[in-house]
PDB file of C-alpha atoms in Angstrom:
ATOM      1  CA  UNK F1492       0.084  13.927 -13.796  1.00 75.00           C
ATOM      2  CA  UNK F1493       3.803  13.901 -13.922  1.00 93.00           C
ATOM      3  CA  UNK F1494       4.505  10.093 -14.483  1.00 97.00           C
ATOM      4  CA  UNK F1495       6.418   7.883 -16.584  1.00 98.00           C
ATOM      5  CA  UNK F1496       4.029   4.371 -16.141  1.00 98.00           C
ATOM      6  CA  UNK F1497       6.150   2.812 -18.794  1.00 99.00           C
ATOM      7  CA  UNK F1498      10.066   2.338 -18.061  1.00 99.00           C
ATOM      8  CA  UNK F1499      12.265  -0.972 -18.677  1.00 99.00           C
ATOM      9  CA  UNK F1500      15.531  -1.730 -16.564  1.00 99.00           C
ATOM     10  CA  UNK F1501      19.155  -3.370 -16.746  1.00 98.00           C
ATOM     11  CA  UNK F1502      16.865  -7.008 -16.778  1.00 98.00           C
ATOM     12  CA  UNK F1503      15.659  -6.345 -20.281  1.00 98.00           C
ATOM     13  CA  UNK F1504      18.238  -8.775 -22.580  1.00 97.00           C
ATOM     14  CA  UNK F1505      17.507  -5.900 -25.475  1.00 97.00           C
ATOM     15  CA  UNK F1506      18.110  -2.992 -23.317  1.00 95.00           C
ATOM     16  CA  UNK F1507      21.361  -1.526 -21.806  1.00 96.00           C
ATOM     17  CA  UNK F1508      22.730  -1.993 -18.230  1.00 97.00           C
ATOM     18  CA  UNK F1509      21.683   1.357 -17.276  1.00 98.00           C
ATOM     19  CA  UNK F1510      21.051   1.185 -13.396  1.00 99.00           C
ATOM     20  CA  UNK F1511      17.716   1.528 -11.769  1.00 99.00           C
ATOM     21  CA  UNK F1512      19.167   4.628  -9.684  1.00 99.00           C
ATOM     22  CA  UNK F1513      20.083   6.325 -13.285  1.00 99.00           C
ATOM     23  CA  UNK F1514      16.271   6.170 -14.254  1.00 99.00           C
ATOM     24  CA  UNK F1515      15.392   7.580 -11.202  1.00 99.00           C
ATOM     25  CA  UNK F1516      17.794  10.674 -10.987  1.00 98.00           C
ATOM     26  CA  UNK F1517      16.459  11.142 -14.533  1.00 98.00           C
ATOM     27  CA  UNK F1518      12.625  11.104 -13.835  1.00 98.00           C
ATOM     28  CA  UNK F1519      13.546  13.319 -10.867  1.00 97.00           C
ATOM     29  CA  UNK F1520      15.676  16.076 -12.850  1.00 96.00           C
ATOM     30  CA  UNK F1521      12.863  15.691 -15.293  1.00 95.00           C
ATOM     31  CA  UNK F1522      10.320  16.693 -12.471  1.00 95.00           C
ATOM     32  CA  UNK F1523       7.992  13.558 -12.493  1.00 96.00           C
ATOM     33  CA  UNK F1524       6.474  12.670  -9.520  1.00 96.00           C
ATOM     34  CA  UNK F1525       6.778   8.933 -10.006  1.00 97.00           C
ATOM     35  CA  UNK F1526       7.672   6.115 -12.626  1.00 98.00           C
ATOM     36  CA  UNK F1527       6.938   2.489 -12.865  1.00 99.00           C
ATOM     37  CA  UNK F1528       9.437   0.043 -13.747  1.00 99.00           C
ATOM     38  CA  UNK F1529       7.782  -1.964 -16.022  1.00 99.00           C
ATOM     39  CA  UNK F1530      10.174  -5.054 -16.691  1.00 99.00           C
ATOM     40  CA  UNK F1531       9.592  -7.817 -20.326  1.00 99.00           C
ATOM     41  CA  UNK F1532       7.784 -10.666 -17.884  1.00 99.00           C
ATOM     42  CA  UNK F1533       9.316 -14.192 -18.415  1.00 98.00           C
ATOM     43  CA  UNK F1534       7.798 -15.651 -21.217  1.00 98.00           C
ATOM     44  CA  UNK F1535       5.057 -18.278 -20.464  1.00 98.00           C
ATOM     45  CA  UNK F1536       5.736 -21.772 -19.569  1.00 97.00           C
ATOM     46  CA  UNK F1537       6.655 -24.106 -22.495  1.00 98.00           C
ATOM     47  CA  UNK F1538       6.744 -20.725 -25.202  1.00 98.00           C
ATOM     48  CA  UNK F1539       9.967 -20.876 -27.386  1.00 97.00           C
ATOM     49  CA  UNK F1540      10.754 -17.268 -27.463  1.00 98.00           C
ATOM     50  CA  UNK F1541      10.756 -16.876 -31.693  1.00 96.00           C
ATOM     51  CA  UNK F1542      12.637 -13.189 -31.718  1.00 96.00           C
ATOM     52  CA  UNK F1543      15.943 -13.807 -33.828  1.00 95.00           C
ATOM     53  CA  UNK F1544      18.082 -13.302 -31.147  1.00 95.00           C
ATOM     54  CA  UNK F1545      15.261 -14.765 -28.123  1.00 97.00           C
ATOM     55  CA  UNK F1546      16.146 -11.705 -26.560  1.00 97.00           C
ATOM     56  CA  UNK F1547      12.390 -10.703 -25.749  1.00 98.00           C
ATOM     57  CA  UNK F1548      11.938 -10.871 -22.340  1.00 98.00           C
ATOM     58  CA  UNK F1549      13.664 -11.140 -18.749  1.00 97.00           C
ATOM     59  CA  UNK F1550      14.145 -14.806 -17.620  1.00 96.00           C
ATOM     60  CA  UNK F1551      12.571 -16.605 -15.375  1.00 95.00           C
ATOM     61  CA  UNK F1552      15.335 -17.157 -13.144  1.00 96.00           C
ATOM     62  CA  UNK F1553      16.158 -13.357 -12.741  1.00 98.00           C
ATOM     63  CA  UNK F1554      12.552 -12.389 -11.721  1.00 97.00           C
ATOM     64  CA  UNK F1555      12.860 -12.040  -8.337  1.00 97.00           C
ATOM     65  CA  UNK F1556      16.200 -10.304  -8.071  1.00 98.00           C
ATOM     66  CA  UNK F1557      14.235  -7.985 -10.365  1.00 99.00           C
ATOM     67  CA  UNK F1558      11.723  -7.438  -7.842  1.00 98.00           C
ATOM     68  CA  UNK F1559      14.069  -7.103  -4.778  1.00 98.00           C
ATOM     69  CA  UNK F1560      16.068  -4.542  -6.940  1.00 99.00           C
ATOM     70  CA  UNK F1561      13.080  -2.255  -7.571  1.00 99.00           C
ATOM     71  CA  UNK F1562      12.033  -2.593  -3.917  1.00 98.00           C
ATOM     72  CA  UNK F1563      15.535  -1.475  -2.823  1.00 99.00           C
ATOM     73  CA  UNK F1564      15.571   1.569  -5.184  1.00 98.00           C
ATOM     74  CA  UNK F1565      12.229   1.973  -4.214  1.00 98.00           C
ATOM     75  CA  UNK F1566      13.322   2.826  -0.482  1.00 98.00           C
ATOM     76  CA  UNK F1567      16.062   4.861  -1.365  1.00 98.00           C
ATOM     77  CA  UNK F1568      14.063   7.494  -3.212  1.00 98.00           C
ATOM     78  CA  UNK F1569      11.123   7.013  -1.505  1.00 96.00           C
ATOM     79  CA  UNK F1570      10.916  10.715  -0.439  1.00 96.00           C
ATOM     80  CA  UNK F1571      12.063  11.909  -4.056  1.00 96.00           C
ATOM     81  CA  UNK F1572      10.207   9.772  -6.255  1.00 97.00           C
ATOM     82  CA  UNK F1573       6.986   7.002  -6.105  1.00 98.00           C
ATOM     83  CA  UNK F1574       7.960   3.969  -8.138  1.00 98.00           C
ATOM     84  CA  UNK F1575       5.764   1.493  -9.140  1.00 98.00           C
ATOM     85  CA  UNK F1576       7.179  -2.499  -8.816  1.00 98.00           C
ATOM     86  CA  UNK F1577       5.582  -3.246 -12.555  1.00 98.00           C
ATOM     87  CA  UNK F1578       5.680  -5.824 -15.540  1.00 99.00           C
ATOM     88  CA  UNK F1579       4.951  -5.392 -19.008  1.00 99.00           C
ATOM     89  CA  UNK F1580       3.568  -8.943 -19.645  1.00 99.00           C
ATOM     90  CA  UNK F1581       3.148 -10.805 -22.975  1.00 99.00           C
ATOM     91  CA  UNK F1582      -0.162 -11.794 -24.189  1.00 99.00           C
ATOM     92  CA  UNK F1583       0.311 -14.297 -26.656  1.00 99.00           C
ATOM     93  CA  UNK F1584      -2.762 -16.226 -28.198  1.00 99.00           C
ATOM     94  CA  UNK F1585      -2.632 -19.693 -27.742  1.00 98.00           C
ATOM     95  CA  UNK F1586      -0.649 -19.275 -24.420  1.00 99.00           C
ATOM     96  CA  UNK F1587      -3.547 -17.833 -22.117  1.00 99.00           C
ATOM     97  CA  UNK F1588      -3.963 -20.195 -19.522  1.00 98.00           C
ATOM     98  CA  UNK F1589      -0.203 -20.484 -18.772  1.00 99.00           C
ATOM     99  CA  UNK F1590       0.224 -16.609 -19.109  1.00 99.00           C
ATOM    100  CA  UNK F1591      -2.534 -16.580 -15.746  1.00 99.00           C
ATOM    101  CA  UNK F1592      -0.564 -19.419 -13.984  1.00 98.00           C
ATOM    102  CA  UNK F1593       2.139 -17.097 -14.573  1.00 98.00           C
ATOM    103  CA  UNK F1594       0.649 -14.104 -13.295  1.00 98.00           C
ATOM    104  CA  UNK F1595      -0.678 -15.765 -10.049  1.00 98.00           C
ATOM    105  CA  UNK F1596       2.838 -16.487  -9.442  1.00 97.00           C
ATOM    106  CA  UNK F1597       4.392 -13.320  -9.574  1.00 97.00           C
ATOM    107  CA  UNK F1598       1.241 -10.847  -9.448  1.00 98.00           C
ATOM    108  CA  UNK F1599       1.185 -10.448  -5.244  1.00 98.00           C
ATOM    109  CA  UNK F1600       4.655  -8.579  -5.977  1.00 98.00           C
ATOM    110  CA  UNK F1601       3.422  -6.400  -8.529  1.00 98.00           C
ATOM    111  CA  UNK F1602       1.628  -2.687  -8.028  1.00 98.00           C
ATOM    112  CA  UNK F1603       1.322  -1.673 -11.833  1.00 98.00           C
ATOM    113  CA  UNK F1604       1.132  -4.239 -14.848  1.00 98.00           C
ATOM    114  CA  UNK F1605       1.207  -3.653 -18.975  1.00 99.00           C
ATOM    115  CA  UNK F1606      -0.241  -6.332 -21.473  1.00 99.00           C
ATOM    116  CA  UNK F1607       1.039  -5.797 -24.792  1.00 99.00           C
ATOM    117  CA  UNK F1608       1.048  -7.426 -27.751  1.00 99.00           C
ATOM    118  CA  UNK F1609       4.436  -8.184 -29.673  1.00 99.00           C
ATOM    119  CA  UNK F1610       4.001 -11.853 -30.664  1.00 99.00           C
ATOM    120  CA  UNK F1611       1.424 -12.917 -33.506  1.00 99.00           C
ATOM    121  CA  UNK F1612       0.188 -16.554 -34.435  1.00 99.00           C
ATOM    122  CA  UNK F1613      -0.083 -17.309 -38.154  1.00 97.00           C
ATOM    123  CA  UNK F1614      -0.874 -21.016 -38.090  1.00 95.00           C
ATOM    124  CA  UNK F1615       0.982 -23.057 -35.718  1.00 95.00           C
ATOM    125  CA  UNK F1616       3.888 -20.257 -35.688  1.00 97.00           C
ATOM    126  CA  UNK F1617       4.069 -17.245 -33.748  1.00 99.00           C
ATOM    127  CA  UNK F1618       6.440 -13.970 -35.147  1.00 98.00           C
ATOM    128  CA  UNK F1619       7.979 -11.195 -32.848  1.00 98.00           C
ATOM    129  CA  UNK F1620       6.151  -8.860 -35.080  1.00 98.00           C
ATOM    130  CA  UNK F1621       8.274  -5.396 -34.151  1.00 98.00           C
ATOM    131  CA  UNK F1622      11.598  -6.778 -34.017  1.00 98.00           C
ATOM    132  CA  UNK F1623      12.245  -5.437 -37.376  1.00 98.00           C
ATOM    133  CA  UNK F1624      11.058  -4.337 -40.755  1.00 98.00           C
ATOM    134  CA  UNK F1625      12.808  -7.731 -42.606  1.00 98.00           C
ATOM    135  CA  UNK F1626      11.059  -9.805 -40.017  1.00 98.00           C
ATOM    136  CA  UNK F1627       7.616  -7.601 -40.502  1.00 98.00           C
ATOM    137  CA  UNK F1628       8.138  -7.798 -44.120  1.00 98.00           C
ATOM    138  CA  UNK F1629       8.582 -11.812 -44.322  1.00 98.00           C
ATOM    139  CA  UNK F1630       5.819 -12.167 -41.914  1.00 98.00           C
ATOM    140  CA  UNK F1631       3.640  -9.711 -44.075  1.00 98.00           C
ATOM    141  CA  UNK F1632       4.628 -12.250 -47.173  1.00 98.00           C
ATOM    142  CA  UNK F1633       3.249 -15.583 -45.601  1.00 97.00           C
ATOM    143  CA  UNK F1634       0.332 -13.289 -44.669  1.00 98.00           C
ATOM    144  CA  UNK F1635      -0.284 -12.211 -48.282  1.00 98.00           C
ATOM    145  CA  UNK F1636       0.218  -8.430 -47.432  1.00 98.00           C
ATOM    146  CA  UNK F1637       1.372  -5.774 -44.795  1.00 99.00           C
ATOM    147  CA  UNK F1638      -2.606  -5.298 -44.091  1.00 99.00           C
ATOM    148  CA  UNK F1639      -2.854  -8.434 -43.249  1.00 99.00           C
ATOM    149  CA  UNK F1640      -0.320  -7.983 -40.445  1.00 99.00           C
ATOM    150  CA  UNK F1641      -2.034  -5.018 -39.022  1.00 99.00           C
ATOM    151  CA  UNK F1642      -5.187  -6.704 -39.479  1.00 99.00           C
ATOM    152  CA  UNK F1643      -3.857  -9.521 -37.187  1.00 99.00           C
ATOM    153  CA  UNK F1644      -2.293  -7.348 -34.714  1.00 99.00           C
ATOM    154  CA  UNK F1645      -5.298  -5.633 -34.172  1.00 99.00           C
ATOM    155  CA  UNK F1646      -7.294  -8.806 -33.892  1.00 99.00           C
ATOM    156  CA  UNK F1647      -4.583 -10.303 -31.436  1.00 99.00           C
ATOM    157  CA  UNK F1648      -4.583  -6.464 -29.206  1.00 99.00           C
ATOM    158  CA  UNK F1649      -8.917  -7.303 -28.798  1.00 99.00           C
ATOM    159  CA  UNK F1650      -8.444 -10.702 -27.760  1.00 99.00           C
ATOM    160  CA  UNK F1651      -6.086  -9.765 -25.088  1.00 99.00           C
ATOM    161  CA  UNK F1652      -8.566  -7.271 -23.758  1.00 99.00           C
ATOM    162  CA  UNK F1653     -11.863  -9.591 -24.016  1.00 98.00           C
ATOM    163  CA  UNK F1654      -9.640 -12.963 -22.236  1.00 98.00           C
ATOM    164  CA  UNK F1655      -9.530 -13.592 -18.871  1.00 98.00           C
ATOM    165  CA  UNK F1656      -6.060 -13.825 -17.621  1.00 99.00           C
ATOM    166  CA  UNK F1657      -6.913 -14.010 -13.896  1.00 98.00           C
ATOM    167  CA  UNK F1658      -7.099 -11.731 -10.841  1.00 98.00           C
ATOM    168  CA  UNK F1659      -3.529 -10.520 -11.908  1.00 98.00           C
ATOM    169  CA  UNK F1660      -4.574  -9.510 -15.408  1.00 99.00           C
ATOM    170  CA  UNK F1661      -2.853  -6.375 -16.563  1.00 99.00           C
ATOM    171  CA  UNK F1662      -5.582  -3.508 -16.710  1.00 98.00           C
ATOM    172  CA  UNK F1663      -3.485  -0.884 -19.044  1.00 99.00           C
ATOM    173  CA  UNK F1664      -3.186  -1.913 -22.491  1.00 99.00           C
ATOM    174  CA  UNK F1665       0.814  -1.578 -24.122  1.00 99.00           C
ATOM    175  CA  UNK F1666       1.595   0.671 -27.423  1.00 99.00           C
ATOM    176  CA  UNK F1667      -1.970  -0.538 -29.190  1.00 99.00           C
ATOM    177  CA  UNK F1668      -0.324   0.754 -32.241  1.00 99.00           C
ATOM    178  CA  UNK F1669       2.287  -0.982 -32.722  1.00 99.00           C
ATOM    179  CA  UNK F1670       1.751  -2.198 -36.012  1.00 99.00           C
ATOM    180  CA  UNK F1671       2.649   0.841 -37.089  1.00 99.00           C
ATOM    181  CA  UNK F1672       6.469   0.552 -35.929  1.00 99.00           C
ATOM    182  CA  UNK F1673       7.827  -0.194 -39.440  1.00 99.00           C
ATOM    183  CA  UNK F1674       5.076   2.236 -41.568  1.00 99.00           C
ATOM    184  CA  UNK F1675       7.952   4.207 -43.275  1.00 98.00           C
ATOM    185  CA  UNK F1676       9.144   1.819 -45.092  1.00 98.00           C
ATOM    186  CA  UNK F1677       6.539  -0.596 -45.130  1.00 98.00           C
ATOM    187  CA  UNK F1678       3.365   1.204 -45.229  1.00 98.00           C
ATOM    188  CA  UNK F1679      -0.542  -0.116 -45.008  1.00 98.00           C
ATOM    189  CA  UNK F1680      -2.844   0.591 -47.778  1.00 98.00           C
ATOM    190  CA  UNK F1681      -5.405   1.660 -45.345  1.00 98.00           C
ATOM    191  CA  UNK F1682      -6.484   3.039 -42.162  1.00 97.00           C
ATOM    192  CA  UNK F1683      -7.643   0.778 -39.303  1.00 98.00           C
ATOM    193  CA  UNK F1684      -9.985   3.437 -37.971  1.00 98.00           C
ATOM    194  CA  UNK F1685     -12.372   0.677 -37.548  1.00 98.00           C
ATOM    195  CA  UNK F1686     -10.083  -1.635 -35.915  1.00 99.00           C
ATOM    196  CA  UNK F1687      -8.883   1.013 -33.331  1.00 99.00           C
ATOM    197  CA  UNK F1688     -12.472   2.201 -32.618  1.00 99.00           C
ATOM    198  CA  UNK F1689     -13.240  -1.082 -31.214  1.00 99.00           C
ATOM    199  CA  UNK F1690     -10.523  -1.488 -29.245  1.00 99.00           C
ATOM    200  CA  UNK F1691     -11.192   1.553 -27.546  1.00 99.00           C
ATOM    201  CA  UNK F1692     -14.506   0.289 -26.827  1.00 99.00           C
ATOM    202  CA  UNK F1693     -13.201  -2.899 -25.548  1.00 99.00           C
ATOM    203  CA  UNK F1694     -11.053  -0.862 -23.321  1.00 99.00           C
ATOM    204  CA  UNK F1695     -13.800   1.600 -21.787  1.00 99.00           C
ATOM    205  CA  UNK F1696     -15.891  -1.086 -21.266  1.00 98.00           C
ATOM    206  CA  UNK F1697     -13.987  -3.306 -19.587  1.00 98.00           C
ATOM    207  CA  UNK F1698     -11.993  -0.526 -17.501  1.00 98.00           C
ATOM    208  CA  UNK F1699      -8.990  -0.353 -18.960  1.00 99.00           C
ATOM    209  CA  UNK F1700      -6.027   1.816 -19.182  1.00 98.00           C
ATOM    210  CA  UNK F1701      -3.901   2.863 -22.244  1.00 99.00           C
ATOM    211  CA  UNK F1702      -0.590   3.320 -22.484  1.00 99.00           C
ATOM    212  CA  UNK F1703       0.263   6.778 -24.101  1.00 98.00           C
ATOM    213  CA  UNK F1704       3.995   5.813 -25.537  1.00 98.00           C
ATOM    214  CA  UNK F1705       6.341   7.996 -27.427  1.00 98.00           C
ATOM    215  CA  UNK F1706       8.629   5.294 -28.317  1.00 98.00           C
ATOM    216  CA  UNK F1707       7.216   5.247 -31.508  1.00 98.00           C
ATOM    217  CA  UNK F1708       8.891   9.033 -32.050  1.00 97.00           C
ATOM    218  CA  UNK F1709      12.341   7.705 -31.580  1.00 96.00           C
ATOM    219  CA  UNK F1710      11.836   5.296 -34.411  1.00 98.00           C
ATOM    220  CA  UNK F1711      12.870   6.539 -37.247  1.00 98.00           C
ATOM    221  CA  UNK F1712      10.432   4.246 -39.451  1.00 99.00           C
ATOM    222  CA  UNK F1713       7.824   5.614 -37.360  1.00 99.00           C
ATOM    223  CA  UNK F1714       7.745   9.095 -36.166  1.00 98.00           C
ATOM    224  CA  UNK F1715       4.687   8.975 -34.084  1.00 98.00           C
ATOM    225  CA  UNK F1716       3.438   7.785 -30.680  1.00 98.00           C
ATOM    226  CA  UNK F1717       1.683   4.550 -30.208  1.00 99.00           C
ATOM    227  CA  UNK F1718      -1.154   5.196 -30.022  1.00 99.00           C
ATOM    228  CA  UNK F1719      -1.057   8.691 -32.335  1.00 98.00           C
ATOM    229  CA  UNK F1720      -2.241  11.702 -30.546  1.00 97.00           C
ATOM    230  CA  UNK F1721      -5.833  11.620 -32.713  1.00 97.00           C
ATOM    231  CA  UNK F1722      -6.511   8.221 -31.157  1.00 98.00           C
ATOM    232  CA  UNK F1723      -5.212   9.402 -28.195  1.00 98.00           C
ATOM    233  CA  UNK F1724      -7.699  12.333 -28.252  1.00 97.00           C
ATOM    234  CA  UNK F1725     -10.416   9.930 -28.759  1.00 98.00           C
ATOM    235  CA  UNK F1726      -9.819   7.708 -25.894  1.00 98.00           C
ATOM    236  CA  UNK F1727      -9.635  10.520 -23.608  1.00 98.00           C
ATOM    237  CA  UNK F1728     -13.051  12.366 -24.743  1.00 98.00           C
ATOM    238  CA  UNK F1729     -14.482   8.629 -24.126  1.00 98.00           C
ATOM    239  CA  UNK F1730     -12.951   8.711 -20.679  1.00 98.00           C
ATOM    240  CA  UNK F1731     -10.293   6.040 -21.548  1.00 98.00           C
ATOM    241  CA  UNK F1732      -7.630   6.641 -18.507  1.00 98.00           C
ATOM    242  CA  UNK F1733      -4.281   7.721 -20.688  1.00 98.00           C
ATOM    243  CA  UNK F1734      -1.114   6.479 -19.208  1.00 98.00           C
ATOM    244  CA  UNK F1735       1.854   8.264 -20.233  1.00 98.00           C
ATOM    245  CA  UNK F1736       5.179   6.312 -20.988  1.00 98.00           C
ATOM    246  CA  UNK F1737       8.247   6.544 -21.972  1.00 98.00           C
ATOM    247  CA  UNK F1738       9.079   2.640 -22.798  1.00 98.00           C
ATOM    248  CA  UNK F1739      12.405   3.793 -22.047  1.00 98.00           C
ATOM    249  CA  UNK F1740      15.220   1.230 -22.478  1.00 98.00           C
ATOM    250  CA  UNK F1741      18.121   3.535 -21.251  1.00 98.00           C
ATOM    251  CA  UNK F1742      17.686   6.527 -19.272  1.00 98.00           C
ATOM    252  CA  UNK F1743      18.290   8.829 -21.828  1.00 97.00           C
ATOM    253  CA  UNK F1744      15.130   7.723 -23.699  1.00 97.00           C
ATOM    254  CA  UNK F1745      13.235   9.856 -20.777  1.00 96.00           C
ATOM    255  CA  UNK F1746      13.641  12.438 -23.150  1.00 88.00           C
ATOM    256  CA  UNK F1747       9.558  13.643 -23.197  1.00 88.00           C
ATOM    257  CA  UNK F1748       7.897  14.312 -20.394  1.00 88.00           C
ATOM    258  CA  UNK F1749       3.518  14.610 -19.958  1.00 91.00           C
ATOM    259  CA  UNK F1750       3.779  18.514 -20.139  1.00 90.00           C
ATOM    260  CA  UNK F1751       4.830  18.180 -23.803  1.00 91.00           C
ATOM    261  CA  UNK F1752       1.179  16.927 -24.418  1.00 93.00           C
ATOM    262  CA  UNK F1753      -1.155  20.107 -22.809  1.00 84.00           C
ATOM    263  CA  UNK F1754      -4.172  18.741 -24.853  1.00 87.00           C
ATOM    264  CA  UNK F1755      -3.742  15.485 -22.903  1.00 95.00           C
ATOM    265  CA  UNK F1756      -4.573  14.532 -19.596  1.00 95.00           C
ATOM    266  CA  UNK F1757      -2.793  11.729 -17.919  1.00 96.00           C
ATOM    267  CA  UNK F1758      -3.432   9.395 -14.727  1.00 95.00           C
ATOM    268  CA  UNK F1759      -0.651   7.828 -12.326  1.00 95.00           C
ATOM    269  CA  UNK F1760      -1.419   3.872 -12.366  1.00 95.00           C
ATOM    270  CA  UNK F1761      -0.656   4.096  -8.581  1.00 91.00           C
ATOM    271  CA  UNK F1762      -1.158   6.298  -5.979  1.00 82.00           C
ATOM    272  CA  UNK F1763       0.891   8.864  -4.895  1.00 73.00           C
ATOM    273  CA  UNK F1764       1.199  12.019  -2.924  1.00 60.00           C
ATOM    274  CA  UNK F1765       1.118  15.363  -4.282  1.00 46.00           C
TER     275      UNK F1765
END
């Protein structure tokens, strides 16, 4: 399926003010059949956003111009393009029950939802984990070593599959690699086959979604998709819906398009007309 489930607007603080029409004329000269805008939820209630800049997410206040944007757009292309009114929500540990007071709030709005994982809790201290390799680094110190990050990212990516974050919970899972942003240069001693495997397990059997995203190629301490295309394999032959997207952040990042993946079958996260 030609669709880009993953794609972030001129409300992301860490993005650029490309407009929502410029994403869609791209996805359309690109051939898709549909996108989702998939917009940094507001932070939870009473979380001090710990990125260096607290540039993480959209605020609050802006939510529901967000939403009547993407409904407008939605109109105007609606007989070019389907587009999905979607957030890419937080799950931070700790923050659970506010996260589902958040999500009753603003979940009738939504048609497609992503729950990723970019915040970790070490103690009474939570670290935006991929906002760069110094801040990986120091995080992997107090740790005791860049495993131990992974390790806890991995830990943190279950738990946000096995809680129960209401009727409104997200059911595709965000970039479950993730970890691996920064590998280049700060590399794991080991594999976390292990730690992947039961992830996907968490994620067939609780009927889950995964979010196939290239990002990860554009990084250049990366080179790979999240998650990479063996895991991706996997979850498909266990009959793990793949999602394919683009995390795109300006519309030139919807550089890579489903068809470059022919071993890979993908599924639209909303319904839409052939």
């Amino acid at each position: 399926m030609l669709y880009d489930g993953h794609v972030h607007t001129p409300f992301c603080p860490h993005g650029t003010k490309d407009t929502l029409a410029s994403y869609c004329e791209q996805a359309i000269k690109a051939g898709l059949k549909g996108i989702s805008f998939t917009e940094h939820a507001p932070l939870p209630e009473g979380f001090t956003d710990t990125a260096p800049k607290q540039d993480s997410a959209m605020s609050k206040q802006d939510f529901y111009s967000y939403i009547e944007e993407v409904q407008a757009v939605r109109s105007i292309y609606q007989d070019h393009l389907a587009i999905g009114i979607g957030l890419e929500v937080d799950y931070i540990e700790g923050f659970e029950e506010q996260t589902a007071l958040l999500l009753n709030e603003v979940g009738p709005f939504l048609t497609d939802s992503i729950l990723s994982v970019h915040f970790l809790k070490h103690g009474d201290t939570y670290t935006c984990m991929d906002y760069s390799p110094d801040v990986l680094i120091s995080l992997a110190s107090s740790l005791g070593s860049i495993d131990a990050v992974h390790t806890l990212y991995y830990q943190t990516v279950l738990k946000s599959i096995q809680e129960d974050l209401g009727p409104y919970k997200p059911r595709r899972i965000g970039h479950m690699t993730l970890a691996n942003k920064f590998q280049i240069k700060a590399p794991p001693s080991r594999s976390f086959i292990r730690e992947q495997d039961a992830i996907l397990s968490a994620l067939l059997s609780g009927r889950y979604s995964l979010d196939f995203n290239v990002a990860g190629l554009r990084k250049p301490l990366c080179k790979e998709t999240y998650p990479p295309l063996t895991v991706a394999k996997q979850a498909a032959s266990m009959g793990i819906p793949l999602v394919f997207g683009s995390d795109a952040h300006q519309y030139k990042e919807m550089d890579h398009s489903p068809d470059d993946y022919q071993g890979l079958s993908f599924t639209a996260p909303i319904s839409i007309s052939e």
